[in-house]
Amino acid sequence: MSATTDMTGRPAQATPDEDAPHILIVDDDRRIRELLQRYLAEHGYRISAAENAGEARAKLAGLAFDLIVLDVMMPGESGLDFAASLRRTSSVPILMLTARAETEDRIAGLESGVDDYLPKPFEPRELLLRIGTILRRARATGGRSEEIAFGDCRFNIARGELKRGEERIGLTTREVQLMRIFATHPGRTLSRLDLCEDEAAERSIDVQINRLRRKIEIDPRNPVYLQTVRGEGYVLMPD
């Protein structure tokens, strides 16, 4: 494949508009980085790339990104470790690329704070669909501006911001989406299907709820605010 063609062999298009979403690709495989850069740029995205976690941090320190496409298997600091570290200070959406297909590995990725995962090898069109879905979630505002309080936490629905006192708690794009659903239906039991876009995504809801509980509950094993209603779903109990 030449440097002037994309992953489908078609000629690459002009430089994307400066207002286009900016994506950071983090992968130690130079060939994959270059292929993804060309392909995503051809489809209208602005692209930066890094070959390891250290280089990614340097770019994140100076630029704002709308999404990170992150490889899980990298020498030194793995993608999982990098994602978990990043989540302490940032809620930038993360799409993880992984050669691992086992359930426990996918769960580990979700628990580290990624928003979605895509097993290798993958179809370029599927990558585009996943990216589009994540970015649409990130743009959602919920249409309301008030806050909802529970314990020492409060969640601003419009900004998608969770705070404990004055400390901001980092949330993934998916966690923000879940919190907005709960916050706009306080005290109402919501089924797994109420909380996701389709039946295929239901399997990850329990993982996402457990991650949220670790961020808002004093004892996540005995939740007070984000409760399970056996056989029905989950409910957020505000003050």
Coordinates of C-alpha atoms in Angstrom, one line a residue:
M1 CA 0.0 0.0 0.0
S2 CA 1.4 3.4 -1.0
A3 CA 1.6 6.4 1.3
T4 CA -1.1 8.1 -0.8
T5 CA -3.8 5.5 -0.4
D6 CA -6.0 4.5 2.6
M7 CA -6.7 1.0 4.1
T8 CA -9.0 0.3 1.1
G9 CA -6.5 1.3 -1.5
R10 CA -8.3 4.5 -2.5
P11 CA -6.5 7.8 -2.8
A12 CA -6.3 9.8 0.4
Q13 CA -8.3 13.0 0.6
A14 CA -7.2 16.5 1.6
T15 CA -6.4 17.5 5.1
P16 CA -9.5 17.4 7.4
D17 CA -11.2 20.6 8.5
E18 CA -9.6 22.2 11.7
D19 CA -13.0 21.8 13.5
A20 CA -13.1 18.0 12.8
P21 CA -12.8 15.7 15.9
H22 CA -9.2 15.2 16.9
I23 CA -8.2 11.6 17.5
L24 CA -5.0 10.3 19.1
I25 CA -3.8 6.9 18.0
V26 CA -1.5 5.1 20.5
D27 CA 0.1 1.9 19.1
D28 CA 3.7 0.6 19.1
D29 CA 3.2 -0.9 15.6
R30 CA 4.3 1.8 13.1
R31 CA 2.5 0.2 10.2
I32 CA -0.8 0.1 12.1
R33 CA -0.4 3.7 13.2
E34 CA 0.3 4.9 9.6
L35 CA -2.6 2.9 8.2
L36 CA -5.1 4.2 10.8
Q37 CA -3.8 7.8 10.3
R38 CA -4.4 7.7 6.6
Y39 CA -7.7 5.9 6.8
L40 CA -9.2 8.1 9.5
A41 CA -7.9 11.3 7.9
E42 CA -9.6 10.3 4.7
H43 CA -12.9 10.1 6.6
G44 CA -12.6 13.6 7.9
Y45 CA -10.8 13.3 11.3
R46 CA -7.8 15.1 12.5
I47 CA -5.2 12.6 13.6
S48 CA -2.1 12.6 15.9
A49 CA -0.1 9.5 16.8
A50 CA 2.1 8.1 19.6
E51 CA 4.0 4.9 19.8
N52 CA 3.8 4.4 23.6
A53 CA 2.2 5.7 26.7
G54 CA 4.9 8.2 27.5
E55 CA 4.7 9.9 24.1
A56 CA 0.9 9.9 24.4
R57 CA 1.1 11.7 27.7
A58 CA 3.3 14.4 26.2
K59 CA 0.8 15.0 23.4
L60 CA -2.1 15.0 25.8
A61 CA -0.3 17.7 27.9
G62 CA -0.3 20.1 25.0
L63 CA -3.4 19.2 22.9
A64 CA -7.0 18.5 23.4
F65 CA -8.4 15.3 21.9
D66 CA -11.9 14.1 21.3
L67 CA -11.0 10.4 21.3
I68 CA -8.0 8.0 22.0
V69 CA -7.6 4.8 19.9
L70 CA -5.4 2.8 22.2
D71 CA -3.6 -0.6 21.7
V72 CA -3.6 -2.8 24.7
M73 CA -0.4 -4.7 24.0
M74 CA 2.5 -2.2 24.2
P75 CA 6.0 -2.7 25.6
G76 CA 6.5 -1.0 29.0
E77 CA 3.3 0.5 30.2
S78 CA 0.4 -1.5 28.7
G79 CA -2.7 0.1 27.2
L80 CA -4.7 -1.1 30.2
D81 CA -2.4 0.5 32.7
F82 CA -2.3 3.7 30.7
A83 CA -6.1 3.9 30.5
A84 CA -6.5 3.3 34.2
S85 CA -3.9 6.0 35.0
L86 CA -5.5 8.5 32.5
R87 CA -8.9 8.0 34.1
R88 CA -7.7 9.5 37.4
T89 CA -7.5 12.9 35.7
S90 CA -9.3 12.8 32.4
S91 CA -12.6 11.6 30.9
V92 CA -11.4 11.7 27.2
P93 CA -13.2 8.8 25.4
I94 CA -11.0 5.7 24.8
L95 CA -11.5 3.0 22.2
M96 CA -9.2 0.0 22.9
L97 CA -7.7 -2.2 20.2
T98 CA -6.9 -5.6 21.4
A99 CA -5.8 -9.0 20.0
R100 CA -7.3 -10.6 23.1
A101 CA -10.8 -12.0 22.7
E102 CA -11.4 -13.7 26.1
T103 CA -14.2 -12.3 28.2
E104 CA -12.0 -11.6 31.2
D105 CA -9.7 -9.5 29.1
R106 CA -12.6 -7.5 27.7
I107 CA -13.9 -6.9 31.2
A108 CA -10.4 -5.8 32.3
G109 CA -10.5 -3.2 29.6
L110 CA -13.8 -1.9 30.7
E111 CA -12.8 -1.8 34.3
S112 CA -9.6 0.2 33.4
G113 CA -11.9 2.9 32.1
V114 CA -12.2 2.4 28.4
D115 CA -15.4 3.3 26.6
D116 CA -15.4 0.5 24.1
Y117 CA -13.1 -2.2 22.7
L118 CA -12.5 -3.6 19.2
P119 CA -10.7 -7.0 18.8
K120 CA -8.0 -7.4 16.1
P121 CA -8.2 -8.0 13.2
F122 CA -11.1 -5.7 12.5
E123 CA -12.9 -4.2 9.5
P124 CA -12.1 -0.5 9.0
R125 CA -15.8 0.2 8.6
E126 CA -16.5 -1.2 12.0
L127 CA -13.8 1.0 13.5
L128 CA -15.5 4.0 11.9
L129 CA -18.9 3.0 13.4
R130 CA -17.4 2.5 16.9
I131 CA -15.7 5.9 16.7
G132 CA -18.9 7.6 15.5
T133 CA -20.9 6.0 18.3
I134 CA -18.5 7.1 21.0
L135 CA -18.3 10.7 19.7
R136 CA -22.1 11.0 19.5
R137 CA -22.3 9.9 23.2
A138 CA -19.6 12.5 24.1
R139 CA -21.6 15.2 22.4
A140 CA -24.8 14.4 24.2
T141 CA -25.8 17.0 26.8
G142 CA -29.0 15.6 28.3
G143 CA -30.7 19.0 27.8
R144 CA -30.8 19.9 31.5
S145 CA -28.6 22.0 33.7
E146 CA -29.5 21.2 37.3
E147 CA -27.4 19.1 39.7
I148 CA -28.5 16.0 41.6
A149 CA -26.9 15.2 45.0
F150 CA -26.4 11.9 46.7
G151 CA -24.2 11.6 49.8
D152 CA -21.1 13.8 49.5
C153 CA -21.3 13.6 45.7
R154 CA -23.2 15.7 43.2
F155 CA -23.6 15.3 39.4
N156 CA -24.2 18.2 37.0
I157 CA -26.4 16.8 34.2
A158 CA -25.6 19.3 31.5
R159 CA -21.8 19.3 32.0
G160 CA -21.6 15.6 32.8
E161 CA -19.5 16.4 35.8
L162 CA -19.3 14.3 39.0
K163 CA -17.8 15.9 42.1
R164 CA -17.1 14.8 45.7
G165 CA -16.9 18.0 47.6
E166 CA -14.7 20.2 45.4
E167 CA -12.9 17.2 43.9
R168 CA -13.8 16.3 40.3
I169 CA -14.2 12.5 39.7
G170 CA -13.1 11.3 36.3
L171 CA -15.8 9.6 34.3
T172 CA -15.7 7.8 31.0
T173 CA -18.1 8.9 28.2
R174 CA -20.2 5.8 28.9
E175 CA -20.3 6.5 32.6
V176 CA -21.4 10.1 31.9
Q177 CA -24.2 8.7 29.7
L178 CA -25.3 6.3 32.4
M179 CA -25.2 9.0 35.1
R180 CA -27.3 11.3 32.9
I181 CA -29.9 8.5 32.5
F182 CA -30.0 7.8 36.2
A183 CA -30.0 11.5 37.1
T184 CA -32.9 12.3 34.9
H185 CA -34.9 9.4 36.4
P186 CA -34.0 9.6 40.1
G187 CA -35.7 7.0 42.3
R188 CA -36.9 5.1 39.2
T189 CA -35.8 1.5 38.6
L190 CA -34.2 1.1 35.2
S191 CA -33.7 -2.2 33.4
R192 CA -30.4 -3.1 31.7
L193 CA -32.1 -2.4 28.3
D194 CA -33.2 1.0 29.6
L195 CA -29.5 1.8 30.2
C196 CA -28.1 0.7 26.9
E197 CA -28.6 1.3 23.2
D198 CA -29.2 -2.3 22.1
E199 CA -29.5 -5.8 23.5
A200 CA -25.9 -6.6 22.6
A201 CA -24.6 -3.9 25.0
E202 CA -26.6 -5.3 27.9
R203 CA -23.7 -7.7 28.8
S204 CA -21.5 -4.8 29.8
I205 CA -23.9 -2.9 32.0
D206 CA -23.0 -4.8 35.2
V207 CA -19.4 -4.0 34.7
Q208 CA -20.2 -0.3 34.1
I209 CA -22.4 -0.2 37.2
N210 CA -19.6 -1.7 39.4
R211 CA -17.1 0.9 38.1
L212 CA -19.5 3.7 38.9
R213 CA -20.1 2.3 42.4
R214 CA -16.4 2.4 43.1
K215 CA -16.4 6.1 42.3
I216 CA -19.6 7.2 44.3
E217 CA -20.1 4.7 47.1
I218 CA -18.3 4.5 50.4
D219 CA -18.6 0.7 50.3
P220 CA -19.2 -0.4 46.7
R221 CA -20.1 -3.9 47.9
N222 CA -23.0 -2.5 49.9
P223 CA -24.3 0.4 47.8
V224 CA -26.5 3.0 49.3
Y225 CA -27.1 5.3 46.3
L226 CA -26.7 3.1 43.2
Q227 CA -28.8 0.2 44.2
T228 CA -29.7 -3.1 42.6
V229 CA -33.4 -4.0 42.3
R230 CA -33.2 -7.8 42.1
G231 CA -34.8 -9.1 38.9
E232 CA -35.5 -5.6 37.6
G233 CA -32.4 -3.5 37.2
Y234 CA -30.8 -0.5 39.0
V235 CA -32.0 2.7 40.7
L236 CA -30.2 5.9 41.8
M237 CA -31.4 7.1 45.2
P238 CA -30.6 10.8 45.5
D239 CA -30.8 12.8 48.8

